Amino acid sequence: MDGKLRSLKDIRSNRNAVRALFMTNGILFASWATRLPRLEERFELSHHELGMVLVVIALGAVMSMPPAGYLIARLGSRIVCQVSVLAYLASFIAIAFAPNVATACVLLFAFGAAHGTLDIAMNSQASEIETLMAKPMMSSFHALWSVGSLLGAVTGVAATAAGMSVPVHFGLIALLISVWMVYALPRLLIAPPSPVSSASSQANESACESGSPAKQPSPSTEPLVQQWDAVSPPATRSNVRVLLLGVTAFCVMLGEGAIADWSAIFLRSGLNTTETMAAMGYATFAITMTIGRFAGDWLSSRYSAGTMVRASSVLALVGLLLLITSSSTLPAIIGFACVGLGFSTIIPTVFSEAGKLPGYRPGVALAAVSTIGYFGFLLGPPSIGFAAHAFNLHVALSLLVVTTGVSIFTAGAFMTNDSMPKCESAGQPCRKSLQS
């Protein structure tokens, strides 16, 4: 009994540490996003030039992902989280003191690399925690990213309204985060990779209360990619699901990245609002995303993943249409609210599915889907910048209507309601959930 209690206590401590990472990531990224108009003005950049600068972040993240996957496979996600969050924090504060555009680009490359590495590593940690707790939890982890985004956005609005300089603003944020990480980093889950699929092994080790064994994956679900650098020709059902999960993640995360980096600029220069009101666009997006994600775990236990993703995509599409057709601030803010609520549960659902695909080594499918998705998250902002230069921001944001529409059609093609192993006879989870 003591061992079980101690194990539960340790898992809760691990869970809280991962929660802190998600919040930290959201705080830093939102703080950066809300001060983009000031940085654009400081370096006297056009929309086109800002789009080119944002490409540097995308390059840093994309180039970091293959080595990040390799390091997670060799060292485990814990140490990768620890190193990447420190690098993320250091590059964040350094950006505020960049003396020129060239130096800023170097620092933004490091910022993007740390961001991409941390995202993959912390989602790997979250997937392991969800498996240990034996219940849907991914949406609540991502909800805390949204809480962090909300905190970062609110502090950004306050700092802007108070006339606080970017170095002072970023410096205070970095100081508070550093103190927080002293608590969180030593408590991350030690979860070295195993050659056996996480989902499959847990299902095999679990005994259903009815006595029925967990359903075994068929030979057709053997993975196309067992390691990052492995290549295999057959296209199996699991491989198609990984691809479609990645496509959905790409489309939705492209929209998330574009809203994060361009919402303030859209309101400021596109609708001629004040700088303070411009920051409210992303704050509204973050608030509604937070609300939706806190409800996500409850919804995922009652509706199929395909239904959730399809309905959420439709809501986001309605918000985007309202946003791009608006000529005043209020309709645009309502549009941001709908987009935030619509996008809220899609990525947690996708990542939860990817972390439990049978036949894959732990973290491999999740890392692959994350990599595809973050291509969209990081390439979305510069794409909007280039389109805004060629046309205008209203037309540029219309690209998000197309990508969000794609997720409506892919949602039901690959997602089912069997993410968690179920007993064939009783229809109940094979593993008892640890009480949170």
mmCIF file of N, CA and C in Angstrom, residues 366-375:
data_model
loop_
_atom_site.group_PDB
_atom_site.id
_atom_site.type_symbol
_atom_site.label_atom_id
_atom_site.label_comp_id
_atom_site.label_asym_id
_atom_site.label_seq_id
_atom_site.Cartn_x
_atom_site.Cartn_y
_atom_site.Cartn_z
ATOM 1 N N LEU A 366 3.622 10.389 -31.883
ATOM 2 C CA LEU A 366 3.370 11.726 -31.357
ATOM 3 C C LEU A 366 4.387 12.726 -31.879
ATOM 4 N N ALA A 367 5.657 12.329 -31.913
ATOM 5 C CA ALA A 367 6.693 13.227 -32.414
ATOM 6 C C ALA A 367 6.497 13.517 -33.895
ATOM 7 N N ALA A 368 6.098 12.492 -34.663
ATOM 8 C CA ALA A 368 5.875 12.696 -36.093
ATOM 9 C C ALA A 368 4.710 13.653 -36.336
ATOM 10 N N VAL A 369 3.601 13.431 -35.632
ATOM 11 C CA VAL A 369 2.435 14.305 -35.784
ATOM 12 C C VAL A 369 2.753 15.714 -35.303
ATOM 13 N N SER A 370 3.479 15.819 -34.193
ATOM 14 C CA SER A 370 3.858 17.134 -33.672
ATOM 15 C C SER A 370 4.714 17.895 -34.666
ATOM 16 N N THR A 371 5.650 17.198 -35.287
ATOM 17 C CA THR A 371 6.532 17.849 -36.256
ATOM 18 C C THR A 371 5.740 18.405 -37.430
ATOM 19 N N ILE A 372 4.831 17.589 -37.976
ATOM 20 C CA ILE A 372 4.000 18.062 -39.086
ATOM 21 C C ILE A 372 3.152 19.245 -38.637
ATOM 22 N N GLY A 373 2.569 19.132 -37.457
ATOM 23 C CA GLY A 373 1.719 20.208 -36.958
ATOM 24 C C GLY A 373 2.465 21.501 -36.744
ATOM 25 N N TYR A 374 3.659 21.419 -36.178
ATOM 26 C CA TYR A 374 4.397 22.641 -35.887
ATOM 27 C C TYR A 374 4.987 23.285 -37.131
ATOM 28 N N PHE A 375 5.085 22.523 -38.213
ATOM 29 C CA PHE A 375 5.374 23.166 -39.497
ATOM 30 C C PHE A 375 4.305 24.215 -39.768
#
